Tab-separated table of C-alpha atoms and ligand atoms in Angstrom:
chain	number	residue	atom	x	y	z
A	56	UNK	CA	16.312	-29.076	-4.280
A	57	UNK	CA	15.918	-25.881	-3.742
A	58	UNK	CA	14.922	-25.421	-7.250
A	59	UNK	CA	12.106	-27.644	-6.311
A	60	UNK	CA	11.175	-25.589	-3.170
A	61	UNK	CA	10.858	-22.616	-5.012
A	62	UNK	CA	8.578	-23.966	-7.835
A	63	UNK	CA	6.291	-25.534	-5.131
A	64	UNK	CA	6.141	-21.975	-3.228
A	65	UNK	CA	5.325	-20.786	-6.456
A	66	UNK	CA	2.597	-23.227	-7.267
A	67	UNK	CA	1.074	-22.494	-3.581
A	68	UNK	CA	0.888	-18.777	-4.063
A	69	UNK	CA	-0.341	-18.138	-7.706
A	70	UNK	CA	-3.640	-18.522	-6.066
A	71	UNK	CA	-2.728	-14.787	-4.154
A	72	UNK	CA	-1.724	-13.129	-7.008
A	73	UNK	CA	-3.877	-10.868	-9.564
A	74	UNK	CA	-4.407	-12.415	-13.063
A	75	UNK	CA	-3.524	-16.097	-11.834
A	76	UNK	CA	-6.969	-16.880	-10.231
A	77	UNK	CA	-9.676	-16.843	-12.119
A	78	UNK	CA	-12.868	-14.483	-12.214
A	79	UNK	CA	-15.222	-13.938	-10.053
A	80	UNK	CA	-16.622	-16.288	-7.004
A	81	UNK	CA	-17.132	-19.807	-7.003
A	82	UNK	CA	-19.380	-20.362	-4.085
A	83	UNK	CA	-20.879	-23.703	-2.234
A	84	UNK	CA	-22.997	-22.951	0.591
A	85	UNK	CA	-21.798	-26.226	2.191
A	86	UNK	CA	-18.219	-25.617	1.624
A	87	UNK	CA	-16.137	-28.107	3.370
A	88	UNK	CA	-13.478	-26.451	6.316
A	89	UNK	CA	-10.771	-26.060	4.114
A	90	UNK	CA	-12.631	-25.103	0.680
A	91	UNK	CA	-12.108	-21.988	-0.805
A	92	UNK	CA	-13.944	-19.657	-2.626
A	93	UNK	CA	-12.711	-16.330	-4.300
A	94	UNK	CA	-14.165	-13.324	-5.344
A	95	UNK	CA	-12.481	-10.778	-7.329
A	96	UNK	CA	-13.755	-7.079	-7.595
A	97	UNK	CA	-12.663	-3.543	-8.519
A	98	UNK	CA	-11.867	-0.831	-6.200
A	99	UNK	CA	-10.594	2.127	-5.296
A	100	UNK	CA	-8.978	2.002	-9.139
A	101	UNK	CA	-7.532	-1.918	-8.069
A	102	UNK	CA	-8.135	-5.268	-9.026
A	103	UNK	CA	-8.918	-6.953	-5.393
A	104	UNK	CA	-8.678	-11.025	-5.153
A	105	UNK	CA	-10.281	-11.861	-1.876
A	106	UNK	CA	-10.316	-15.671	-1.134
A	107	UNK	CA	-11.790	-17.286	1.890
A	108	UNK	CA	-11.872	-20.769	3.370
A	109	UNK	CA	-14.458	-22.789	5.246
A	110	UNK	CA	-18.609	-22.608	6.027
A	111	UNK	CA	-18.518	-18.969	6.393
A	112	UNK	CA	-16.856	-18.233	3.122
A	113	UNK	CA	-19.250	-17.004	0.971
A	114	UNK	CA	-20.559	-14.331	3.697
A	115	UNK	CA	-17.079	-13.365	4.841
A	116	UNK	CA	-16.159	-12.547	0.872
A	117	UNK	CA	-19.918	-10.593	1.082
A	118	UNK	CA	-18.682	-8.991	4.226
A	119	UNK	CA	-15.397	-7.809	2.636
A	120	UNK	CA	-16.451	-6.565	-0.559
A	121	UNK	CA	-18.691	-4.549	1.171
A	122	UNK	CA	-16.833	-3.141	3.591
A	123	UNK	CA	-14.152	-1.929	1.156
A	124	UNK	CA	-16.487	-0.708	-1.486
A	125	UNK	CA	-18.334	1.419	1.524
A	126	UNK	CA	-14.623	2.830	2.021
A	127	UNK	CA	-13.935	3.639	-1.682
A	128	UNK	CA	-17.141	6.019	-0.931
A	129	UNK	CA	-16.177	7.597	1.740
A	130	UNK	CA	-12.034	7.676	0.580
A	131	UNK	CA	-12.302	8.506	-3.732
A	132	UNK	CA	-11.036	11.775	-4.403
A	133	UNK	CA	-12.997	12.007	-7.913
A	134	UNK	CA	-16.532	10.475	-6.763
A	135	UNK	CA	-18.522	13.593	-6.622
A	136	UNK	CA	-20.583	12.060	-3.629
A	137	UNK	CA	-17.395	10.833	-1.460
A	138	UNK	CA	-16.940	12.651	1.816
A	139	UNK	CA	-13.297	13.433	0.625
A	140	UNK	CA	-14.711	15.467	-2.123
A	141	UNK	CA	-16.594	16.753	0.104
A	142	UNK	CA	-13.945	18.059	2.404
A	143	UNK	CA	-11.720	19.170	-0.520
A	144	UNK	CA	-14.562	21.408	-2.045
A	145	UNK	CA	-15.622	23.095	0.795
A	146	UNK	CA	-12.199	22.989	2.967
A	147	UNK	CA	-13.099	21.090	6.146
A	148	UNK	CA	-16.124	19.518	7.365
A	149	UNK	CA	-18.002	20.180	10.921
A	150	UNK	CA	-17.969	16.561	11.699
A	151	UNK	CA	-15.803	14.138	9.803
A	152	UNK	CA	-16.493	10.333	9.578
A	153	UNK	CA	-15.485	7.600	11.837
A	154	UNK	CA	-13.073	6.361	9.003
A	155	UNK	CA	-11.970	9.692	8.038
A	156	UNK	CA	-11.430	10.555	11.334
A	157	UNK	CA	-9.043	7.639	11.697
A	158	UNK	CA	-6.743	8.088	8.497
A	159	UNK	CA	-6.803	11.779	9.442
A	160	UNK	CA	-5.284	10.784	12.756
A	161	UNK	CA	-2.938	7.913	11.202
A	162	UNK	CA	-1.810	10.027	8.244
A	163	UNK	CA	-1.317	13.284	10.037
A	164	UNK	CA	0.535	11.506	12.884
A	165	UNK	CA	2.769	9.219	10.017
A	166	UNK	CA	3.799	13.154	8.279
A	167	UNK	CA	5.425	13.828	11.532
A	168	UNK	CA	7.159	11.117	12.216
A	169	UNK	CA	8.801	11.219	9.031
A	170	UNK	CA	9.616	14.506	8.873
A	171	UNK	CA	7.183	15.065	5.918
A	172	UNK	CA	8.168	12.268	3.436
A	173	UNK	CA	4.049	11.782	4.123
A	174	UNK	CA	2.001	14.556	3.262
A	175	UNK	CA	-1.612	13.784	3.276
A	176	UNK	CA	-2.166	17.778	1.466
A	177	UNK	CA	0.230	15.807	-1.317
A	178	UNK	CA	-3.605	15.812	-3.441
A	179	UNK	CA	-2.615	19.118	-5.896
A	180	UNK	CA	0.814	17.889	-6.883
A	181	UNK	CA	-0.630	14.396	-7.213
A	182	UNK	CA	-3.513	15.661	-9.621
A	183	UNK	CA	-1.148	17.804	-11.647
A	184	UNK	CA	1.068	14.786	-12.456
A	185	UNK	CA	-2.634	13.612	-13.654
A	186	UNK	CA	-2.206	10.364	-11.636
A	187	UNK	CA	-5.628	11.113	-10.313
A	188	UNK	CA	-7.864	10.712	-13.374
A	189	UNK	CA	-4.956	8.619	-15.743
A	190	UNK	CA	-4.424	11.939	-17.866
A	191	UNK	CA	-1.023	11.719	-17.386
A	192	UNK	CA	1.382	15.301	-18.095
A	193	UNK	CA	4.503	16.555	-17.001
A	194	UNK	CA	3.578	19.998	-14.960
A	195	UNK	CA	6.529	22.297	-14.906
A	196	UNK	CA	8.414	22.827	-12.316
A	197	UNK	CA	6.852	26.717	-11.686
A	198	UNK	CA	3.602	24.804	-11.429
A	199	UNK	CA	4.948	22.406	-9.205
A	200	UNK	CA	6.620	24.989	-6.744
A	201	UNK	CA	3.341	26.988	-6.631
A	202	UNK	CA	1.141	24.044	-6.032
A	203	UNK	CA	3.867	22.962	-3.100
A	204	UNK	CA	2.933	25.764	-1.292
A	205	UNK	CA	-0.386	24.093	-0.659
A	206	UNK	CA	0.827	20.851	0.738
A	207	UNK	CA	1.626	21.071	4.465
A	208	UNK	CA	0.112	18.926	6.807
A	209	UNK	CA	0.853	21.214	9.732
A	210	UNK	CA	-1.675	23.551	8.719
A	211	UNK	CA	-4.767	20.759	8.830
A	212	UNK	CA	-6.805	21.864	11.562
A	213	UNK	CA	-8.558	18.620	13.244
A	214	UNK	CA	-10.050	18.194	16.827
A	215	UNK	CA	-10.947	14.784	16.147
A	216	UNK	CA	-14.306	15.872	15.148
A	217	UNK	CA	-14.127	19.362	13.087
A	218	UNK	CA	-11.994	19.483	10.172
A	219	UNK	CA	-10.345	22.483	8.625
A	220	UNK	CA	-7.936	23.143	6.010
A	221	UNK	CA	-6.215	26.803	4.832
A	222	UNK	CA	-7.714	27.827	1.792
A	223	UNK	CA	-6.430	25.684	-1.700
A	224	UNK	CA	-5.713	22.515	0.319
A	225	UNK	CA	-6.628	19.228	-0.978
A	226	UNK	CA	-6.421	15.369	0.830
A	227	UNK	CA	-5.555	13.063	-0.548
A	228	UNK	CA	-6.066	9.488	1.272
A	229	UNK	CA	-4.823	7.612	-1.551
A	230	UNK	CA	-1.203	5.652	0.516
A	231	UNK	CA	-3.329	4.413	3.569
A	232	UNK	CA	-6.919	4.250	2.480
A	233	UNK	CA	-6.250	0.427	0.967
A	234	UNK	CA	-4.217	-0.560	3.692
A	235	UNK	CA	-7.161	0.547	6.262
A	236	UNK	CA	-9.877	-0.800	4.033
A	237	UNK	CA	-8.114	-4.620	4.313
A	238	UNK	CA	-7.626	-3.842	8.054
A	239	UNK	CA	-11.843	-3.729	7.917
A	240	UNK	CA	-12.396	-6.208	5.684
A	241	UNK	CA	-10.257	-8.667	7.566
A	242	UNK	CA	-12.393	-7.709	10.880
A	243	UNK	CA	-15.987	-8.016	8.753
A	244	UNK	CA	-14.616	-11.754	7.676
A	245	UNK	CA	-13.830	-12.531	11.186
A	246	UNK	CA	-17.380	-11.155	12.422
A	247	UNK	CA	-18.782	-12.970	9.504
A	248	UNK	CA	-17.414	-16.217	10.849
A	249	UNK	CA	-14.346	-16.920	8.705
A	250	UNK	CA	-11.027	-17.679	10.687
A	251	UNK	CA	-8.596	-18.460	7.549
A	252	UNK	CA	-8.698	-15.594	4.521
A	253	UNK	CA	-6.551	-13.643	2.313
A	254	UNK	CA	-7.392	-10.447	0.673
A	255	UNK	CA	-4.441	-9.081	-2.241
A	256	UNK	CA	-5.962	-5.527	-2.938
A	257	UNK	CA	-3.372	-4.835	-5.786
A	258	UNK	CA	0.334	-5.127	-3.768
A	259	UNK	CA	-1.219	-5.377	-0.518
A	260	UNK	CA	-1.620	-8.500	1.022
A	261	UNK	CA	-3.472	-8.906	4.147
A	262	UNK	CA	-4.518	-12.265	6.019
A	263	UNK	CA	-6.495	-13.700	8.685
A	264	UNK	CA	-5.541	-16.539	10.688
A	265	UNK	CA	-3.651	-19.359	8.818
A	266	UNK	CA	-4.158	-21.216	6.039
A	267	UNK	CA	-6.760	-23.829	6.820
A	268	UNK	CA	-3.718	-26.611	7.642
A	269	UNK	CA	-2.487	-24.447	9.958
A	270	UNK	CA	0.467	-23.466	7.635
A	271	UNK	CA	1.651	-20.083	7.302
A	272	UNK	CA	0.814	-18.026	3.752
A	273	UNK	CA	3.428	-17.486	0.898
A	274	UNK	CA	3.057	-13.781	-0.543
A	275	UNK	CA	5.142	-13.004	-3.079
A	276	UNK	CA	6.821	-10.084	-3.568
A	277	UNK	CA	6.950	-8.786	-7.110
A	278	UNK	CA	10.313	-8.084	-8.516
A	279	UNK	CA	10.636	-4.503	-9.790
A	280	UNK	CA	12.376	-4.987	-12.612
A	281	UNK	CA	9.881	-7.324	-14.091
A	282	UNK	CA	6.739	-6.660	-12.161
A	283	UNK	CA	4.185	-8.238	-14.814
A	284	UNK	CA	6.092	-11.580	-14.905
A	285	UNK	CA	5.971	-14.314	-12.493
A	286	UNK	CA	9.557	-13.987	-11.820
A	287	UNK	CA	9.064	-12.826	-8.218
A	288	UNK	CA	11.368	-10.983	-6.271
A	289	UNK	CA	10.822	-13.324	-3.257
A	290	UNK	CA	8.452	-14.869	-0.800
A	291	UNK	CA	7.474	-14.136	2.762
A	292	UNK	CA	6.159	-16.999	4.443
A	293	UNK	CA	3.541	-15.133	7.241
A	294	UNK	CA	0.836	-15.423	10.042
A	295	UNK	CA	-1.883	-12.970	10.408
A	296	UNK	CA	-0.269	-10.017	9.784
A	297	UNK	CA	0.071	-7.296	6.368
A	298	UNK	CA	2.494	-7.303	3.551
A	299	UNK	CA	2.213	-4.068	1.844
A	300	UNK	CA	4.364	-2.553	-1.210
A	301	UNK	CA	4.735	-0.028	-2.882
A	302	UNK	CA	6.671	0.325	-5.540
A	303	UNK	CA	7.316	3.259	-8.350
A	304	UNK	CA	6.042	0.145	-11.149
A	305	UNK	CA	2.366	0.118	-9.750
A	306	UNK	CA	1.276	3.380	-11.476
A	307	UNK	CA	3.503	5.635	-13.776
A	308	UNK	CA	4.362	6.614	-17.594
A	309	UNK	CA	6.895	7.717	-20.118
A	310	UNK	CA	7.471	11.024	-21.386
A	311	UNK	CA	10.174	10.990	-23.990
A	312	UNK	CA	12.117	8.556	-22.051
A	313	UNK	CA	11.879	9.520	-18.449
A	314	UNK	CA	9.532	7.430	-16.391
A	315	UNK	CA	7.786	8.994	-13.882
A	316	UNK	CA	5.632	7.602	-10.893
A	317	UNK	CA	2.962	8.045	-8.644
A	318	UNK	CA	4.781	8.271	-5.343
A	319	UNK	CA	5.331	11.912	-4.691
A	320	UNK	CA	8.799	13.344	-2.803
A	321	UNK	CA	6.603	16.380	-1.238
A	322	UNK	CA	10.342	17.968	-1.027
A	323	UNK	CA	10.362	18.381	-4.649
A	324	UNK	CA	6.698	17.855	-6.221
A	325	UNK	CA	8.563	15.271	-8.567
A	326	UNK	CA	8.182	11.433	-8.256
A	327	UNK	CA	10.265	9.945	-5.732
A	328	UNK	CA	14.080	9.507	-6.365
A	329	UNK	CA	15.393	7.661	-3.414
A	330	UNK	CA	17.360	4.782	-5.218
A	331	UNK	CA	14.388	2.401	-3.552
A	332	UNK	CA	12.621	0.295	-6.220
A	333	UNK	CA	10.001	-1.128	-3.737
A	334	UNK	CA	9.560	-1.035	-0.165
A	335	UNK	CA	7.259	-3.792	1.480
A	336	UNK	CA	6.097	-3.769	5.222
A	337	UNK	CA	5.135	-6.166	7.155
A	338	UNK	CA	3.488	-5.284	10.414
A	339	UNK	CA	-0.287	-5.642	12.472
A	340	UNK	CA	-1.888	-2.640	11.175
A	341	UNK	CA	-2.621	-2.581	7.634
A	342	UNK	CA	-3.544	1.767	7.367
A	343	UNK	CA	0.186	2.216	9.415
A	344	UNK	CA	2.114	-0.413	7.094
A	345	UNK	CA	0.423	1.299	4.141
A	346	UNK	CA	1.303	4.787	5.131
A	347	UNK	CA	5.146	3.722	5.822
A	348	UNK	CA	5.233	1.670	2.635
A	349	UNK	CA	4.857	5.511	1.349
A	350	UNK	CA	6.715	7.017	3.236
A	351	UNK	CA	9.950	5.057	3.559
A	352	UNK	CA	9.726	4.565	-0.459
A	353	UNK	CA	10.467	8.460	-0.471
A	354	UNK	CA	12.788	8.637	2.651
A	355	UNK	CA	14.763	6.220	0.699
A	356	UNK	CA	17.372	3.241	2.482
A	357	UNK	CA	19.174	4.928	5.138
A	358	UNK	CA	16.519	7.025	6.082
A	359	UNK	CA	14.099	4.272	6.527
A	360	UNK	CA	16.326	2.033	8.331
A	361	UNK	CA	16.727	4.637	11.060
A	362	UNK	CA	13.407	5.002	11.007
A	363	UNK	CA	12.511	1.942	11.592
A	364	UNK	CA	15.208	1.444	14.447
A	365	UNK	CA	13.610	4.589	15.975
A	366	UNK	CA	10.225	3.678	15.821
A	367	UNK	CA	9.979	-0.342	15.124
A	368	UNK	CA	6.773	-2.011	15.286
A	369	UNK	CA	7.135	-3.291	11.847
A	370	UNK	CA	9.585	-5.056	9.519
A	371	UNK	CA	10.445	-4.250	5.785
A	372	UNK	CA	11.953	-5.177	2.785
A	373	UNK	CA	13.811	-2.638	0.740
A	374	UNK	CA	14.595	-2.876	-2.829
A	375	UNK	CA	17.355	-0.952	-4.158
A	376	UNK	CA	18.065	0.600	-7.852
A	377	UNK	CA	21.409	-1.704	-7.995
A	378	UNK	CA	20.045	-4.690	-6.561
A	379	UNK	CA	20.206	-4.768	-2.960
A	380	UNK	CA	17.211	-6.591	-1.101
A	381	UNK	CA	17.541	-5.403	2.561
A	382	UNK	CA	15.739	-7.487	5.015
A	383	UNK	CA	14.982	-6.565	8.727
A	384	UNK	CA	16.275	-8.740	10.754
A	385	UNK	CA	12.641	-9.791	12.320
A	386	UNK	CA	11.999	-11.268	8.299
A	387	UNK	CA	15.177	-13.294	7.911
A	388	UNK	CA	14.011	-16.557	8.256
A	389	UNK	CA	10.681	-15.441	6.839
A	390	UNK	CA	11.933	-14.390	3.229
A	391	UNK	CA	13.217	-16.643	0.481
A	392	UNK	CA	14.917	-14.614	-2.423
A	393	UNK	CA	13.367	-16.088	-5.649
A	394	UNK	CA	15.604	-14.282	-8.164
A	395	UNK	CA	19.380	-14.924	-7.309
A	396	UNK	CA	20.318	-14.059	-10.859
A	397	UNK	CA	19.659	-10.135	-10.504
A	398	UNK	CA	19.640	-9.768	-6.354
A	399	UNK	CA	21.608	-10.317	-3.166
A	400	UNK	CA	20.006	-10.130	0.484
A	401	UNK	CA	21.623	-8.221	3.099
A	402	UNK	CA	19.953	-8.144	6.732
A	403	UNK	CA	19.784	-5.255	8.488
A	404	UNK	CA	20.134	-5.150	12.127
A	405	UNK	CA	18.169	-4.150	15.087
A	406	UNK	CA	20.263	-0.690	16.374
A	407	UNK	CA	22.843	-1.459	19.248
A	408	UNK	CA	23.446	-5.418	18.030
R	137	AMP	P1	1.036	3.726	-2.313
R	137	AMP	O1	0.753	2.968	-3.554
R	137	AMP	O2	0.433	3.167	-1.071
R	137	AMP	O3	2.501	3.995	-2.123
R	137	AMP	O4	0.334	5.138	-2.445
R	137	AMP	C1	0.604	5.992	-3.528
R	137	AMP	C2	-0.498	7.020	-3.619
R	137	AMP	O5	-0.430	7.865	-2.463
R	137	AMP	C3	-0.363	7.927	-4.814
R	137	AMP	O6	-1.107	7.444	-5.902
R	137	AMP	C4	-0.931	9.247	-4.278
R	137	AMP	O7	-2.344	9.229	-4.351
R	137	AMP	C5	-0.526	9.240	-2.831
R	137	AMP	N1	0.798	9.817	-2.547
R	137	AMP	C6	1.859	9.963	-3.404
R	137	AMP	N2	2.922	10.494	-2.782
R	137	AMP	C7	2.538	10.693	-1.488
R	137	AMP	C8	3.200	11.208	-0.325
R	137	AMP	N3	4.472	11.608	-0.344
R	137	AMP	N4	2.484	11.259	0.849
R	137	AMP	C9	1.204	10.846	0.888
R	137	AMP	N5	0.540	10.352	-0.159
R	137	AMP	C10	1.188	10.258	-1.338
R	138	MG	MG1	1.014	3.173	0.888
């Protein structure tokens, strides 16, 4: 039975996932209320499935393709033309952008609150690690200590308008700019008309409304130790909401046997070694759930359970190295472990219950 359950979940969410749908859109411009069409398109170095259902389809995928390719302008670090570049050639800017502006706010107000697990000045030790361009290289650790002395969010200067940063410092938008740019998208679908959608930018899964039956979605969450397969971790069954997740398998390589990823401890200038294998949040705002995704990957379990006791407004799922899925308690009826063989679920409680 349950057997059966979990093959029809799996069936019902393929559709979400990169590689099973097919290329890009399939459009009808008198798509019945509960047709989809999908459009698939490369961005801010992602494969993106967007899908959309009903009459306004085809101008809601428009609307969101748009909308996040505008952001990949504004956000890239390597597009000579992007306002980051911008900002990281010439140290500031007089008047940032409405977007920047936002992620500046969001990312500089995320580094405090986790006592600098999130550094948004992260950009130098992120492009020595060669994550940046895919030239991949192991700096040393003199290197590393001498480009740390860079990263420290405290010293961004921002008034909400002017932006300045010491001399050597480098953004690096890169945690929260996907997150944000499926928080947009979403809105351009609903201005465009659409009221049932689902956007996977590459891990993170954002929806609007329900599905067209008025059933809740079934992301998947991919299961670190096989994150190519279809062997899932588990499923979330959701509303409107995001499911974001990071994980140290979404970008890294090997270097005479050590693997090393692209989430950052800005501690240490090396990748993240927190014992988490993925963190996924679930929460209203896709720029804050993509930030703590981050952020609690590097704070590691105990850390980000306190965190998230302190500050709540979201819920998570941590995976650990030895094969501990911790669930909030706010996703326990919500999540369905897929692989029993290599995982057990504990929940973790609200503080004070
Ligand atoms: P995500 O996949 O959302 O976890 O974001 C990872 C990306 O964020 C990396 O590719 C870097 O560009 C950037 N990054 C890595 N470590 C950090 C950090 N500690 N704080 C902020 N940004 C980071
Ligand atoms: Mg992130």
């Amino acid at each position: 039975m349950k057997k059966q359950l979990t093959a029809a979940l799996l069936a019902a969410l393929c559709l979400l996932l990169p590689g099973c749908s097919g290329a890009s859109s399939s459009a009808s411009a008198t798509a019945s209320a509960d047709e989809a069409q999908t459009q698939t398109i490369y961005a801010m170095d992602t494969v993106m499935d967007l899908k959309a259902y009903g009459g306004s389809a085809s101008a809601a995928l428009t609307a969101a393709a748009d909308t996040i390719t505008r952001l990949e302008s504004v956000f890239s670090v390597t597009d000579e033309n992007s306002e980051v570049y911008a900002i990281n050639q010439n140290g500031g800017e007089e008047s940032v952008s409405q977007p920047v502006a936002d992620l500046l706010t969001l990312g500089l107000k995320i580094g405090k609150q986790t006592d600098g697990a999130f550094e948004l000045s992260i950009y130098p030790v992120v492009r020595a690690w060669g994550f940046t361009t895919g030239s991949y290289q192991v700096p040393t650790n003199d290197e590393l200590q001498s480009l740390l002395t860079k990263v420290d969010d405290a010293a961004i200067e921002f008034d909400g308008t002017k932006l300045t940063l010491p001399a050597g410092m480098e953004l690096d938008f890169g945690a929260i700019a996907k997150g944000y740019a499926g928080d947009q998208a979403i809105e351009a679908m609903r201005e465009a008309g659409a009221s049932s959608a689902i956007l996977n930018l590459g891990g993170n899964v954002q929806t609007l409304g329900l599905k067209p039956d008025g059933s809740n979605w079934n992301v998947a969450i991919k299961n670190p130790k096989d994150p190519e397969s279809e062997n899932y971790l588990g499923i979330l069954s959701v509303g409107e909401t995001a499911v974001i997740t990071s994980g140290g398998y979404e970008r890294y390589f090997t270097q005479d046997g050590v693997t090393y990823h692209h989430i950052i401890d800005p501690a240490t200038g090396y990748p993240a070694d927190s014992g988490l294998t993925s963190v996924t949040i679930v929460g209203e705002d896709g720029g804050v759930c993509d930030g703590l995704s981050t952020s609690l990957f590097v704070m590691g379990k105990d850390k980000a359970l306190d965190y998230w006791r302190t500050y709540g407004g979201f819920q998570c799922v941590l995976v650990t190295e030895d094969g501990e899925v911790v669930v909030t308690e706010g996703l326990k009826d919500a999540f369905t472990l897929v692989d029993e063989t290599d995982y057990t679920v504990t929940v973790a409680a609200e503080a004070g219950t």
